[in-house]
Tab-separated table of C-alpha atoms in Angstrom:
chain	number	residue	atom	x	y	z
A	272	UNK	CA	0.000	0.000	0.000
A	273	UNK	CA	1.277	3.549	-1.175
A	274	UNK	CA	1.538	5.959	1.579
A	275	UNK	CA	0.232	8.598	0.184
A	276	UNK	CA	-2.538	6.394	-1.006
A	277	UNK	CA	-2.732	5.660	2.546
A	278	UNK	CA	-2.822	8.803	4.337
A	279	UNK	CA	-5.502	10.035	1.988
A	280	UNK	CA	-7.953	7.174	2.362
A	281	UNK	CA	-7.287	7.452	6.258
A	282	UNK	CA	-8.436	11.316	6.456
A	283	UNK	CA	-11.147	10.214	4.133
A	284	UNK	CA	-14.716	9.977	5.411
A	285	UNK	CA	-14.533	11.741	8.523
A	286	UNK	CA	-17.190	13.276	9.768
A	287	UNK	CA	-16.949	17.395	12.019
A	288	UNK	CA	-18.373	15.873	15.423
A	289	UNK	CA	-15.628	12.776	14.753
A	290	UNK	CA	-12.704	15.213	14.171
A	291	UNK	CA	-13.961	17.255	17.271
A	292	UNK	CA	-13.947	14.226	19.588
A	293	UNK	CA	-10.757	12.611	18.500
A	294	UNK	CA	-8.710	15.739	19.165
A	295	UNK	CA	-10.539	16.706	22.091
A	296	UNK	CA	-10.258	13.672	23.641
A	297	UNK	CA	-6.130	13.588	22.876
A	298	UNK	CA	-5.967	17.217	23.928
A	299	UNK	CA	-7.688	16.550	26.993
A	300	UNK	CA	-5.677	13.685	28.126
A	301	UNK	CA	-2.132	15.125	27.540
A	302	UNK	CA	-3.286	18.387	29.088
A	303	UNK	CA	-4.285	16.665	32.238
A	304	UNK	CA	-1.690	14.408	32.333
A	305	UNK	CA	0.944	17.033	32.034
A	306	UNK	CA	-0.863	19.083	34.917
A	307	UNK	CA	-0.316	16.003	36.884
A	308	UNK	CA	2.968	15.668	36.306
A	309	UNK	CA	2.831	12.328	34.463
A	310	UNK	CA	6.052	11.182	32.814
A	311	UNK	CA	6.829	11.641	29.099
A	312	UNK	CA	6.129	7.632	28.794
A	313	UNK	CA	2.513	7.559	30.431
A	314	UNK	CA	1.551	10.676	27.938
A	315	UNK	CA	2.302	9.106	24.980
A	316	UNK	CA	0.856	6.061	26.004
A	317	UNK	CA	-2.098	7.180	26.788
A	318	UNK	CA	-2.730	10.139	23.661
A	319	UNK	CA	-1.412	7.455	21.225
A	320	UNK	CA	-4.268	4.481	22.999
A	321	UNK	CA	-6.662	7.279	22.960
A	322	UNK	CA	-5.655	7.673	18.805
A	323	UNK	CA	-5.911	3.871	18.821
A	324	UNK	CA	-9.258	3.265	19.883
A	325	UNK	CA	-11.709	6.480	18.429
A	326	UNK	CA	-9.792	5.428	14.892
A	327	UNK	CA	-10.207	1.532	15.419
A	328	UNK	CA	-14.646	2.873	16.062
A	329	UNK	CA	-14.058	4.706	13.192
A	330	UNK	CA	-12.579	1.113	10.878
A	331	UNK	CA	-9.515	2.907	10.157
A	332	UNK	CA	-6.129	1.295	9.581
A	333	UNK	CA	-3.957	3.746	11.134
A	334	UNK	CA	-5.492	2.532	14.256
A	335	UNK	CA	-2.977	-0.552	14.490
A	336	UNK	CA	0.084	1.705	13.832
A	337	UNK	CA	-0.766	3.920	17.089
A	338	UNK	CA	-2.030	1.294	19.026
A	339	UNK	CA	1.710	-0.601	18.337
A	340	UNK	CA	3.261	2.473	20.282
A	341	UNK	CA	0.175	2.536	22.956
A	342	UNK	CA	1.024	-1.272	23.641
A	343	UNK	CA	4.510	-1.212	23.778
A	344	UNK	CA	5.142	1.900	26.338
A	345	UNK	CA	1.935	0.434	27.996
A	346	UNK	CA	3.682	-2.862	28.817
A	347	UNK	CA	6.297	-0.766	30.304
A	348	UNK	CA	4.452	1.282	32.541
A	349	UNK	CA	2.193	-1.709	33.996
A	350	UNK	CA	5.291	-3.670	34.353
A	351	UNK	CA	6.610	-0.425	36.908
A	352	UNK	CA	3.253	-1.017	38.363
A	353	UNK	CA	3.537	-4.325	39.159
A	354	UNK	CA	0.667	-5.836	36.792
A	355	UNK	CA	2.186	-8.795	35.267
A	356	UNK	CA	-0.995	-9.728	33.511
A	357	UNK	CA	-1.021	-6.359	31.625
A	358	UNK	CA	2.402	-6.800	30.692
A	359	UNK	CA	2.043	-9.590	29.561
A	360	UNK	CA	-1.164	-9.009	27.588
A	361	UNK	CA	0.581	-6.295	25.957
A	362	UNK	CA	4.121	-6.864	25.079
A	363	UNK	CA	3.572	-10.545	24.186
A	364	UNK	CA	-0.336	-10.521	22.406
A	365	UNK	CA	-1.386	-6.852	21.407
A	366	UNK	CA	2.011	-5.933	19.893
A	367	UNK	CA	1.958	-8.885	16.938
A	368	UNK	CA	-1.980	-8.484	17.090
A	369	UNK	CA	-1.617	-4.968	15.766
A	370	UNK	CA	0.397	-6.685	12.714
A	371	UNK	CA	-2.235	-8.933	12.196
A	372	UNK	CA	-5.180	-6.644	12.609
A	373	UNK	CA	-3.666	-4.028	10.176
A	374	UNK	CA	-2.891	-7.180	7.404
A	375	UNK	CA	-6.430	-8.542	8.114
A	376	UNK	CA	-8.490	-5.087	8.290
A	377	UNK	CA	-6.519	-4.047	4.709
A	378	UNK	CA	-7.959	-7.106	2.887
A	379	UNK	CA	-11.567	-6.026	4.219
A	380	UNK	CA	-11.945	-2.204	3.672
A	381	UNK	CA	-14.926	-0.522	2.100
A	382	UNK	CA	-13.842	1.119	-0.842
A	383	UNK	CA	-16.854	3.608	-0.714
A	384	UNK	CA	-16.159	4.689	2.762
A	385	UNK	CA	-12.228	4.074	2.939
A	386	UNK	CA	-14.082	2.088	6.523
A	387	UNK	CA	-13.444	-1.286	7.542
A	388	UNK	CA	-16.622	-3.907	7.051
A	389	UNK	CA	-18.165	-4.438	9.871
A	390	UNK	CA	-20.566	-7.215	11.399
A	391	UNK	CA	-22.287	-9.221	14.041
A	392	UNK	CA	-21.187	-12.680	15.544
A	393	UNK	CA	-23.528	-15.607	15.317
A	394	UNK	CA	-25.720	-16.920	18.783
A	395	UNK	CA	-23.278	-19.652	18.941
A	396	UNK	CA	-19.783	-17.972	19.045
A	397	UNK	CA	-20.995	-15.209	21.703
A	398	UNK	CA	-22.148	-18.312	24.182
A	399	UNK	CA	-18.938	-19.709	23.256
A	400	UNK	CA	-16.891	-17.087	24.104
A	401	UNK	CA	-18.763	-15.678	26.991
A	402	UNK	CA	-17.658	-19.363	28.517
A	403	UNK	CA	-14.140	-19.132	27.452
A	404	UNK	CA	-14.035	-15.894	29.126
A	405	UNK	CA	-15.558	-16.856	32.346
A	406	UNK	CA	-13.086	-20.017	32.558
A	407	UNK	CA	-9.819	-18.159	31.887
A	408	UNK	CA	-10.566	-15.536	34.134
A	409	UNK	CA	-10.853	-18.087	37.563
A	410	UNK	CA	-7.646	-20.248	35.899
A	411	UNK	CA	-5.450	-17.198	34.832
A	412	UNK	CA	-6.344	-15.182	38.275
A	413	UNK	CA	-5.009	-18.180	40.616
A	414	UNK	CA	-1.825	-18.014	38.362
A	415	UNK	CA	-1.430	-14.540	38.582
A	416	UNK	CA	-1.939	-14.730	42.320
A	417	UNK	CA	0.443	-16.998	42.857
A	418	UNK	CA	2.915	-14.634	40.823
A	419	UNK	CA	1.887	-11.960	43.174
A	420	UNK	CA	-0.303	-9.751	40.775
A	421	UNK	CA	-1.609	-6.726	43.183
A	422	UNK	CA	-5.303	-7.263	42.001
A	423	UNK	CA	-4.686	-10.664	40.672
A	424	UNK	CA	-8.921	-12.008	39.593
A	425	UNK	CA	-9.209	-8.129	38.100
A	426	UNK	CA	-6.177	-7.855	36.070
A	427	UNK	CA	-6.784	-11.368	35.156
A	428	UNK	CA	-10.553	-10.728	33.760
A	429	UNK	CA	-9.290	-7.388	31.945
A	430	UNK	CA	-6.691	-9.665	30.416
A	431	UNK	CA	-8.594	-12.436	29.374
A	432	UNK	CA	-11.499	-10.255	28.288
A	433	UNK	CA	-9.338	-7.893	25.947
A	434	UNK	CA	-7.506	-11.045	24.339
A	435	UNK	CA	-11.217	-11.971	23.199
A	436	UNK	CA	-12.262	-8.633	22.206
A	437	UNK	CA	-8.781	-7.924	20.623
A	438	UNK	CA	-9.776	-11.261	18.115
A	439	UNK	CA	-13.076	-10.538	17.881
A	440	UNK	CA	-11.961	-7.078	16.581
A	441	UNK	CA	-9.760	-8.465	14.308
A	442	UNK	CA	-13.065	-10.504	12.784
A	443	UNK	CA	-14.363	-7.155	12.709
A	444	UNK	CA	-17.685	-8.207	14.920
A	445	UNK	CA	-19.363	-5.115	16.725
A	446	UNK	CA	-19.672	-7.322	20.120
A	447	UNK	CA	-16.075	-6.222	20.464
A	448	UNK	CA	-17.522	-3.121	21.985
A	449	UNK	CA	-19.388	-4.342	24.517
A	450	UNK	CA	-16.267	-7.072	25.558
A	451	UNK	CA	-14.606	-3.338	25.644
A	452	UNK	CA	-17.104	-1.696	27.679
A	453	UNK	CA	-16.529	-4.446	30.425
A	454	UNK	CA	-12.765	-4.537	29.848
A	455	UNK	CA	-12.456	-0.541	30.204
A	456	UNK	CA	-14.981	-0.175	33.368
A	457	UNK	CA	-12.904	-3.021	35.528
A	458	UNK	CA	-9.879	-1.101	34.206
A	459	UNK	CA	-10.844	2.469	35.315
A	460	UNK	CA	-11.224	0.506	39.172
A	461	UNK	CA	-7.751	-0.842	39.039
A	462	UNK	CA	-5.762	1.942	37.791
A	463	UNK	CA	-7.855	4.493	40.691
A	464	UNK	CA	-6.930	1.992	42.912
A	465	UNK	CA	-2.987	1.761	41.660
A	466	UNK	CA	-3.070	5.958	41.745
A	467	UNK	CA	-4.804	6.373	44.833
A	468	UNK	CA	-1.832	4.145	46.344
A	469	UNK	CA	0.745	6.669	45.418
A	470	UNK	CA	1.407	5.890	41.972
A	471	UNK	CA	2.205	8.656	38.973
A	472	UNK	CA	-0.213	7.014	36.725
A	473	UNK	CA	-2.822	9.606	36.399
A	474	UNK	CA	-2.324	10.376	32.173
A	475	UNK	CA	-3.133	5.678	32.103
A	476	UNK	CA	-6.184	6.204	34.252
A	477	UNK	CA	-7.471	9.212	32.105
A	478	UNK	CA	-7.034	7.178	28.903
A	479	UNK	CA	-9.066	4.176	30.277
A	480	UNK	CA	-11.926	6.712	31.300
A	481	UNK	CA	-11.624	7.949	28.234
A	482	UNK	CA	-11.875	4.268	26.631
A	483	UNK	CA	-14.647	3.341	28.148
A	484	UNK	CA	-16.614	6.587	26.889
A	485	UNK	CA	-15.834	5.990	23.116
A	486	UNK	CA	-16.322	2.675	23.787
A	487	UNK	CA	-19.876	3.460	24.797
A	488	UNK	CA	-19.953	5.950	21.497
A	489	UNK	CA	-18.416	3.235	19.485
A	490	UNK	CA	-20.609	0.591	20.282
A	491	UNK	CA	-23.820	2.573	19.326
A	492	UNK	CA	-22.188	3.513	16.384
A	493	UNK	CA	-20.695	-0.032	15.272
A	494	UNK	CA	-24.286	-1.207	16.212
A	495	UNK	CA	-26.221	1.093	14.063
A	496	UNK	CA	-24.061	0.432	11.059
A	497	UNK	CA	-23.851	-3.229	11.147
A	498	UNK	CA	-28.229	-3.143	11.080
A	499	UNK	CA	-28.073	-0.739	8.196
A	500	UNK	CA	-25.904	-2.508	6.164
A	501	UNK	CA	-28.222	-6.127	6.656
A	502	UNK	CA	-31.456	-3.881	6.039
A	503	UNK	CA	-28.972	-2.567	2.433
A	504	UNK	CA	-28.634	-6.472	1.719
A	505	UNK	CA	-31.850	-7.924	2.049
């Protein structure tokens, strides 16, 4: 793929109020995070996840190539912080994800809207899943315990749960949002709780809060498009 050809079919399709709320939102979470004295690392982390997620709501490919430098300094910082199931979830799954969801998403774009296509799961998989996700969570928490994990059955379900959600996005299935709504509400507890400790980690709180609000925004959206197009194909 050209890269001019890319950059012009990534600012392609955008809508004002979209434009408003992705720099907003980045503005807004580098401003604060700066007034709290956040380190360098936690601001990019967080502006670049915040990049991430509004573009991966809005089916564009540049999300993968921000959320690469979200989950790589974001395996750092939860490493500092002592969440080994973050880490891990990050520097050894998201990273090559993002290289898979970028190769995937590029084979499956809508030429019309320079969008990726999107769609709902069958009855089956989400029972299927829901189980998987239930399981992993009690096995993966007792491991993580035993590492020492400082919430071990939280940071275990936010793992698990985003693993799922990360594939499911790949698939390109609008249930991903509400596997992110979950993932971003249990993650908003644990990073209040790691701040309220002591911890500088104020700019990776803001950009879960901040997750779980387009994720809310995203899902609606996802939701809505994914019942127009089967309406367009009967």
């Amino acid at each position: 793929m050209k890269v001019k050809k890319f950059i012009k079919e990534e600012l392609t399709g955008w809508k004002k109020l979209e434009v408003i709320w992705l720099f907003v939102a980045c503005i807004v979470i580098a401003g604060l995070s700066i007034y709290w004295k956040d380190t360098l690392m936690g601001i990019i982390s967080a502006t670049t996840g915040v990049a991430c997620v509004v573009c991966t709501g809005k089916g564009k490919l540049s999300a993968y190539i921000f959320g690469l430098v979200n989950c790589i300094l974001y395996a750092i910082i939860s490493f500092k912080a002592h969440l080994y199931g973050e880490t891990m979830l990050n520097a050894l799954y998201y990273v090559p994800m993002q290289f898979v969801g970028f190769y995937v998403w590029s084979k499956n774009m809508n030429k019309e809207t320079s969008e990726v296509n999107k769609r709902h799961m069958s009855n089956k998989s989400r029972i299927l899943w829901s189980a998987i996700m239930i399981i992993a969570t009690i096995v993966y928490g007792l491991v993580l315990k035993h590492l020492g994990d400082a919430m071990p059955f939280v940071d275990s379900f936010t793992t698990v749960s985003s693993v799922i959600a990360m594939i499911v996005s790949v698939k390109m299935y609008s249930e991903q949002w509400w596997i992110w709504i979950l993932v971003d509400i249990f993650s908003v507890y644990m990073w209040w709780t790691n701040f309220s400790v002591g911890n500088d980690n104020m700019a990776t709180l803001l950009m879960w809060v901040v997750y779980l609000g387009n994720a809310i925004i995203m899902c609606i959206k996802w939701e809505k498009e994914v019942l127009k197009n089967r309406k367009r194909i009967k």
